mmCIF file of C-alpha atoms in Angstrom:
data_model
loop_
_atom_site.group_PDB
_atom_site.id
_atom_site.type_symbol
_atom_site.label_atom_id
_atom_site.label_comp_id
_atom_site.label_asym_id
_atom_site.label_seq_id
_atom_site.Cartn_x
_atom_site.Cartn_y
_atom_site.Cartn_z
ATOM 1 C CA UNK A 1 -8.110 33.338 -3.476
ATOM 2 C CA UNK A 2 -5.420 34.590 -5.654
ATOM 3 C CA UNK A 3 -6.255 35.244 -9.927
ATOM 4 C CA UNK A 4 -4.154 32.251 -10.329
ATOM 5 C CA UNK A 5 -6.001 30.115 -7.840
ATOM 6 C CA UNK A 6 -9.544 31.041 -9.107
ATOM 7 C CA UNK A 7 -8.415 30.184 -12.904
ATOM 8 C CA UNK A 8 -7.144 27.146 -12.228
ATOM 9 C CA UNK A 9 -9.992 25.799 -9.763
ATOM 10 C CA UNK A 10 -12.476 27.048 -12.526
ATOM 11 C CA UNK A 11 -10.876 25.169 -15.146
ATOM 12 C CA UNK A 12 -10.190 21.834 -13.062
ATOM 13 C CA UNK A 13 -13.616 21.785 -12.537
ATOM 14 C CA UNK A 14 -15.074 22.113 -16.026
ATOM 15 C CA UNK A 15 -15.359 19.538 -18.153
ATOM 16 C CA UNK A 16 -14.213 19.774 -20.915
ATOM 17 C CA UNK A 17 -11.827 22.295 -18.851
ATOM 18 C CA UNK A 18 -12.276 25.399 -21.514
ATOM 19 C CA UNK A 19 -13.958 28.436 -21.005
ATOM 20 C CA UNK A 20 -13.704 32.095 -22.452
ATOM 21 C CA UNK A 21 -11.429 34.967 -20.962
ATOM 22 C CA UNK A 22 -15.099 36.537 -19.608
ATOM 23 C CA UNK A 23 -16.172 33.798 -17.850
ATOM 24 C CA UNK A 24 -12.661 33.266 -15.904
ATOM 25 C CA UNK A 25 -13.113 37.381 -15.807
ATOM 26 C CA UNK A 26 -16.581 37.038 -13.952
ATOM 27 C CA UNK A 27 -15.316 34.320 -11.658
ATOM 28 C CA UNK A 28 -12.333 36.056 -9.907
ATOM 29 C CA UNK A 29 -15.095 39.363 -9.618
ATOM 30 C CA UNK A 30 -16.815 36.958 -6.880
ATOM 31 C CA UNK A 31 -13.370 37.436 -4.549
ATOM 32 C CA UNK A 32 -12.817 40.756 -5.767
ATOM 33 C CA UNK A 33 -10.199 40.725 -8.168
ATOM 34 C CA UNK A 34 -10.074 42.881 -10.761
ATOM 35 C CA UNK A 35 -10.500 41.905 -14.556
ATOM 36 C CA UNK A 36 -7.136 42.979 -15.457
ATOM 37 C CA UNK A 37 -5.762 41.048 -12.796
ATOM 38 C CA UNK A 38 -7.385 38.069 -13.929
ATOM 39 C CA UNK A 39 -6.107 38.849 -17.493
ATOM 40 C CA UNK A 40 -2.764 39.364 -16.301
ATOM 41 C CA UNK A 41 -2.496 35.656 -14.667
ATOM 42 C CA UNK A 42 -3.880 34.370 -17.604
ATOM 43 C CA UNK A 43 -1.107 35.910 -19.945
ATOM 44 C CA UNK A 44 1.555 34.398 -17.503
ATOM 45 C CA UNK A 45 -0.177 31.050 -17.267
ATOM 46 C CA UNK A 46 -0.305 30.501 -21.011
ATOM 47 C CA UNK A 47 3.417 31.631 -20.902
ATOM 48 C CA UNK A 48 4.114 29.071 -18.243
ATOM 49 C CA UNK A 49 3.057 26.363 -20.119
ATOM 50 C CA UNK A 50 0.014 25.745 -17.572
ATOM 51 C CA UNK A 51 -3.044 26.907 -20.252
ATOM 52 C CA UNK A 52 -3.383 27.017 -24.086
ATOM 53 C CA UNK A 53 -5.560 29.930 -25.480
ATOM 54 C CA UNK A 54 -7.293 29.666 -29.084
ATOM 55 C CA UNK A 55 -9.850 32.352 -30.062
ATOM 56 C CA UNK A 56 -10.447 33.428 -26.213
ATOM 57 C CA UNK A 57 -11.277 30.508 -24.705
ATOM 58 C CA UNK A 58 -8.166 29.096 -22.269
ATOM 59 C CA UNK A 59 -7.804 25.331 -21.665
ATOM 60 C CA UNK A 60 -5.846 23.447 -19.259
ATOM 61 C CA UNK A 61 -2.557 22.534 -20.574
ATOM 62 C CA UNK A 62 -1.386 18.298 -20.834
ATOM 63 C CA UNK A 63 -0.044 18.272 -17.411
ATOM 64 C CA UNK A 64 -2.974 19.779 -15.545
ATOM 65 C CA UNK A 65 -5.531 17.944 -17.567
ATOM 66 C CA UNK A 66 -3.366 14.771 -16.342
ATOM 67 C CA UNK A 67 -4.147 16.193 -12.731
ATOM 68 C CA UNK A 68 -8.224 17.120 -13.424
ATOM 69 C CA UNK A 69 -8.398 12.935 -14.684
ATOM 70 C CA UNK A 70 -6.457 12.310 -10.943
ATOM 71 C CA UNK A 71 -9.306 14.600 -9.584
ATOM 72 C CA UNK A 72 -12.450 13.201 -10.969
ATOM 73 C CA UNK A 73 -10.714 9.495 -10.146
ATOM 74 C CA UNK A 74 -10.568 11.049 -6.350
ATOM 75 C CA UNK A 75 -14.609 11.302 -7.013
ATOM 76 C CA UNK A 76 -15.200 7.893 -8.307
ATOM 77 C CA UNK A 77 -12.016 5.994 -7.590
ATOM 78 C CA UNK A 78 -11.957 2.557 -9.318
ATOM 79 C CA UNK A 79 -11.189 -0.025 -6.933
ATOM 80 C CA UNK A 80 -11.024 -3.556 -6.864
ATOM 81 C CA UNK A 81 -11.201 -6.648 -4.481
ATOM 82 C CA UNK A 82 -8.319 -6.410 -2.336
ATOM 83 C CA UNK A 83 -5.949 -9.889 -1.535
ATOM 84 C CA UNK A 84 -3.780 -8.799 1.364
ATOM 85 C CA UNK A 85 -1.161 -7.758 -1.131
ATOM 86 C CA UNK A 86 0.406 -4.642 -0.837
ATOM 87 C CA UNK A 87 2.754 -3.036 -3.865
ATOM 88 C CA UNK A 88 6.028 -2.033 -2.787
ATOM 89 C CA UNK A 89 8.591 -0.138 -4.648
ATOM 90 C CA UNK A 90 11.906 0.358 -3.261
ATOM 91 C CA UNK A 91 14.386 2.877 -5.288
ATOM 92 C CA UNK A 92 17.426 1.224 -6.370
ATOM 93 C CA UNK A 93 18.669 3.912 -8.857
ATOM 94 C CA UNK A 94 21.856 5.310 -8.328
ATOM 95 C CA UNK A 95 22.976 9.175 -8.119
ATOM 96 C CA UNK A 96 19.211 10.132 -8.900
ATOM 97 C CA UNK A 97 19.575 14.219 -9.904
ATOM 98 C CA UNK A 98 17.253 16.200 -7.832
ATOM 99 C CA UNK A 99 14.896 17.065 -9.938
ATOM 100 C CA UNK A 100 14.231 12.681 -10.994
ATOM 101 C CA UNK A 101 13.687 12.071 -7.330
ATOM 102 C CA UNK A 102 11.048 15.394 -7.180
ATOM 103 C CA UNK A 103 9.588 14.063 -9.952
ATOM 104 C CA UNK A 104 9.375 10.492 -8.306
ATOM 105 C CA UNK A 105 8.130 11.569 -5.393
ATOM 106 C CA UNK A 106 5.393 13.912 -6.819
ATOM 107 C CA UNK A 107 4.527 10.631 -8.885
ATOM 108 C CA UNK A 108 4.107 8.539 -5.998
ATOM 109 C CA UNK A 109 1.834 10.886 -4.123
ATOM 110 C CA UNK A 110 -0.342 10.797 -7.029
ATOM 111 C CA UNK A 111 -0.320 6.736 -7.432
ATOM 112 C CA UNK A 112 -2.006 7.376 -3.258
ATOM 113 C CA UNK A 113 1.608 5.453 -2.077
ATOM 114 C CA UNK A 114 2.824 6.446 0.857
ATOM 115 C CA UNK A 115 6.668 6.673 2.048
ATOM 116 C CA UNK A 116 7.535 3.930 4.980
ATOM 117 C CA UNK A 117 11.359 5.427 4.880
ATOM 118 C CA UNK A 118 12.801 7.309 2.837
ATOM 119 C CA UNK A 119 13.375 5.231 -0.703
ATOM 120 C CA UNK A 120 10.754 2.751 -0.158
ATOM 121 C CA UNK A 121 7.218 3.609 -0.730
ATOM 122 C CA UNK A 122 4.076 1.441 -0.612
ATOM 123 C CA UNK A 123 0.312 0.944 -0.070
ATOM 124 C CA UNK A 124 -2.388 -1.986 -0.969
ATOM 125 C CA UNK A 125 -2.836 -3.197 -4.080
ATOM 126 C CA UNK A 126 -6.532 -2.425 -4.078
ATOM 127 C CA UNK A 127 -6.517 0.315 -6.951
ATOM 128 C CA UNK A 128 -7.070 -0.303 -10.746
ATOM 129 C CA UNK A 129 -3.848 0.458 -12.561
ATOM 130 C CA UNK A 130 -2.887 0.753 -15.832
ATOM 131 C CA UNK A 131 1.525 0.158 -16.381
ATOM 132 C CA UNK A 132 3.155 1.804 -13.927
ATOM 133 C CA UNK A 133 4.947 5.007 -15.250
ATOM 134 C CA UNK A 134 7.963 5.093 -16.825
ATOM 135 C CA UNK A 135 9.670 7.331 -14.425
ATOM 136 C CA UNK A 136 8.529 4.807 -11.045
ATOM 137 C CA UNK A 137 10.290 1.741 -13.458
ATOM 138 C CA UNK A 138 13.254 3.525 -13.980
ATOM 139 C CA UNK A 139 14.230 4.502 -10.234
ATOM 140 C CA UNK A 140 12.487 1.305 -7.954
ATOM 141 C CA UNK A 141 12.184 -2.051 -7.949
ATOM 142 C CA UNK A 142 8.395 -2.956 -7.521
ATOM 143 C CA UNK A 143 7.698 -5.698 -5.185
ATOM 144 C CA UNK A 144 4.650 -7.338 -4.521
ATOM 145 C CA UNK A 145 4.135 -8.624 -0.754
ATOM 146 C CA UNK A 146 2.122 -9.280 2.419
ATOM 147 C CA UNK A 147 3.795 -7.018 5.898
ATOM 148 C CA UNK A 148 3.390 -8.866 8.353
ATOM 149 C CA UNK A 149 2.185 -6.191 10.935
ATOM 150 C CA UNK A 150 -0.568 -3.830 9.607
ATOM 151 C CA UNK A 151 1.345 -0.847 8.459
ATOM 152 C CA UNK A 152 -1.192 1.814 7.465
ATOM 153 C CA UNK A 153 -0.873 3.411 11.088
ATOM 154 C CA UNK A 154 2.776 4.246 9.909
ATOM 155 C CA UNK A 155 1.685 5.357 6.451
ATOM 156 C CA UNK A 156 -1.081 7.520 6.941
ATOM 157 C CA UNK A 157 -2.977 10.066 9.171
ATOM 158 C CA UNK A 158 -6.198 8.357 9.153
ATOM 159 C CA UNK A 159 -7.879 10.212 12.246
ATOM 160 C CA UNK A 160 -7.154 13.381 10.883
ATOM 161 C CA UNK A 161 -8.395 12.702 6.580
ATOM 162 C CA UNK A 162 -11.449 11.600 8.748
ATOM 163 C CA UNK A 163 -11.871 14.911 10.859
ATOM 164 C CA UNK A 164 -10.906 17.104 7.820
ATOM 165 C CA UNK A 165 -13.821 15.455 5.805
ATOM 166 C CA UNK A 166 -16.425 15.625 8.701
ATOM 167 C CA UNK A 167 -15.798 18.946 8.571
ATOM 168 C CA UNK A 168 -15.934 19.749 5.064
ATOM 169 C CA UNK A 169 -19.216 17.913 5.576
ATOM 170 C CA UNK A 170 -20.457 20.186 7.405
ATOM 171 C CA UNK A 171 -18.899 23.158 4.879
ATOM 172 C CA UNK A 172 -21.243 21.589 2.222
ATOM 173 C CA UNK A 173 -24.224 22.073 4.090
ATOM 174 C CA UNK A 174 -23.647 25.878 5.510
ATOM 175 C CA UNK A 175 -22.276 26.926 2.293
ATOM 176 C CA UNK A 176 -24.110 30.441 1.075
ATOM 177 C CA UNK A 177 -23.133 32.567 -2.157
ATOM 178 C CA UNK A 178 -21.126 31.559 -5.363
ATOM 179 C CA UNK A 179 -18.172 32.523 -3.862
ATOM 180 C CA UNK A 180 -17.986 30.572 -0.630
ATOM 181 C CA UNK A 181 -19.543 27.743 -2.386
ATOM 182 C CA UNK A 182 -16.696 27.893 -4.892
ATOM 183 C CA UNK A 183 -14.205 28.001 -1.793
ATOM 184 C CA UNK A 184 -15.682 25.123 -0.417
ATOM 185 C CA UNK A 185 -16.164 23.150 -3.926
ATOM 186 C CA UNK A 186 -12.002 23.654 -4.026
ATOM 187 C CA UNK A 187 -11.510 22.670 -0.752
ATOM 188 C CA UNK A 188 -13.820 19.127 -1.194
ATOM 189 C CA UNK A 189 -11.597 18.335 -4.443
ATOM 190 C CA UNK A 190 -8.359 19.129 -2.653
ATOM 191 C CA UNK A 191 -9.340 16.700 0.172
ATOM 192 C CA UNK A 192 -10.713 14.192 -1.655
ATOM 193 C CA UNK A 193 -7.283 13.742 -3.924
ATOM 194 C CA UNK A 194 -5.654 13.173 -0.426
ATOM 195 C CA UNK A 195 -7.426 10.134 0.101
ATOM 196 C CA UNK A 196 -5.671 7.272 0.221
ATOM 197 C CA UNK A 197 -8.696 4.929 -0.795
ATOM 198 C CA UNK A 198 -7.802 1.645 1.530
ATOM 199 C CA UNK A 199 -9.316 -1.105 1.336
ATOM 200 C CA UNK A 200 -12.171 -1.317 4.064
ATOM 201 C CA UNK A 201 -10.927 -3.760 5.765
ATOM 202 C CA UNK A 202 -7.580 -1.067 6.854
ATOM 203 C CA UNK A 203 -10.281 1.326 7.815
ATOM 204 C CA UNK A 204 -11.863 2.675 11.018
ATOM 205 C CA UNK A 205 -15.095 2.329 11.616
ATOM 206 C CA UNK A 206 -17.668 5.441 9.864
ATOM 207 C CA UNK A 207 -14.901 5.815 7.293
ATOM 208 C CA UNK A 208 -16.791 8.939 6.160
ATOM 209 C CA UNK A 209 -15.017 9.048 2.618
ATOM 210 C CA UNK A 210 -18.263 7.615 0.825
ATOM 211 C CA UNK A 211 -20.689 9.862 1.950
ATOM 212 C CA UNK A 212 -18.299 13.025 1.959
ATOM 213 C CA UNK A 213 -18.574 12.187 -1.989
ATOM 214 C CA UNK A 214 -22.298 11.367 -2.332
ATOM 215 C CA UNK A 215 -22.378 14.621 -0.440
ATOM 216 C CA UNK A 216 -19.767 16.487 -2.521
ATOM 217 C CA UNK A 217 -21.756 15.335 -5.535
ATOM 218 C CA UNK A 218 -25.237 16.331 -4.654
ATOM 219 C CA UNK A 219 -23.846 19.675 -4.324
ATOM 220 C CA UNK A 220 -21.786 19.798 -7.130
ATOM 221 C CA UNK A 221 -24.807 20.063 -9.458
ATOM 222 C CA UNK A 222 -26.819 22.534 -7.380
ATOM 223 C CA UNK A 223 -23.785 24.486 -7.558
ATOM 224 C CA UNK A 224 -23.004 24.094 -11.324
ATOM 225 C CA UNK A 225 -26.652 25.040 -12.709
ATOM 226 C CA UNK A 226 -26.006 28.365 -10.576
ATOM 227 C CA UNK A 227 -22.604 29.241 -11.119
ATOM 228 C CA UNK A 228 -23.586 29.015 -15.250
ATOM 229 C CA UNK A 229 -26.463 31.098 -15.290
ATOM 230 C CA UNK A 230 -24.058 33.621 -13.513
ATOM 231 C CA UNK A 231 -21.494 33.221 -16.110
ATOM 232 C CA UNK A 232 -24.690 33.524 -18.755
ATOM 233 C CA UNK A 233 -25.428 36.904 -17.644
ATOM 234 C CA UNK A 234 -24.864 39.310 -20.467
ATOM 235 C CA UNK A 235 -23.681 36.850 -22.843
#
């Protein structure tokens, strides 16, 4: 767990995602890393762009707050009766610069589509959305359509999402100490925002997705009335 790492992981996980230089100070002293260390990454964060700080307290900056909203979505993802249809979008821009088709592609991931070939991306239209961003419309043509062959098997590595969260399952339950609990809080989160939320009826049987949640959220406030009376201590 790097200064940078344990920063950012406290922050996503805050809400709102603010807390004072101490607190962040006291956090990384549960892997071992020094406070000017921590003080240090949080100098070149704020001069990245990736945190704001007013009066000692750092915040997350637009961008990551846009990612903690995709990570608390990943914990109660708003779904809704899927059709059949699946949403397609196929890039027809021309002489895309590198950096648009980064940015396209690290868009995509985040809308949970996943990349048949290369240029055409897709998954079922089972999620809630609001207009599709502004760099997606620019580069593809969105198409809405039934395959005719199931193609999640293509798409995704269902078997292995599955073993992963079994696993982290059973993290949740061994878990000891602030620190591996914090390891293992990060680890949940990471997971979860890798889930491409299908429909159930694309799923294996025992999806365990729902109860690595309910799980994930049971100890989520075990761990949070702890982790802020540490952070209390000589306040």
């Amino acid at each position: 767990m790097s200064a940078r790492s344990a920063v950012l992981s406290a922050l996503l996980g805050s809400h709102p995602p603010r807390l004072p230089a101490r607190h962040l100070v006291r956090i990384g002293a549960l892997f071992g890393i020094a406070e000017g260390t921590v003080r240090v990454a949080l100098s070149r964060m704020v001069a990245a762009g990736d945190l704001l700080q007013t009066n000692g307290r750092y915040t997350l900056s637009e961008r990551l707050v846009e990612r903690q909203a995709r990570q608390d979505e990943s914990r109660d993802p708003h779904t809704r009766p899927w059709d059949g249809t699946w949403e397609v979008a196929v890039v027809t821009a021309e002489r895309r610069a590198p950096a648009d088709r980064a940015a396209l592609r690290h868009t995509m991931t985040a809308l949970r589509l996943a990349e048949l070939r290369e240029g055409t991306w897709m998954r079922p239209a089972n999620l809630v959305r609001a207009a599709w961003p502004e760099i997606v419309t620019a580069q593809c043509t969105l198409i809405d359509g039934r395959p005719h062959d199931d193609p999640t098997p293509l798409l995704w590595d269902l078997d292995g999402w599955a073993a992963e969260a079994r696993r982290l399952e059973s993290a949740l339950d061994r878990a000891e100490g602030l620190a591996e609990g914090f390891l293992v809080s990060a680890a949940v989160l990471r997971h979860l925002l890798a889930d491409p939320l299908l429909p159930g009826e694309l799923l294996p049987a025992r999806w365990p997705g729902g109860e690595l949640r309910a799980r994930y959220d049971d100890f989520d406030r075990r761990y949070r009335e702890v982790l802020q009376q540490h952070l209390d201590l000589n306040d």
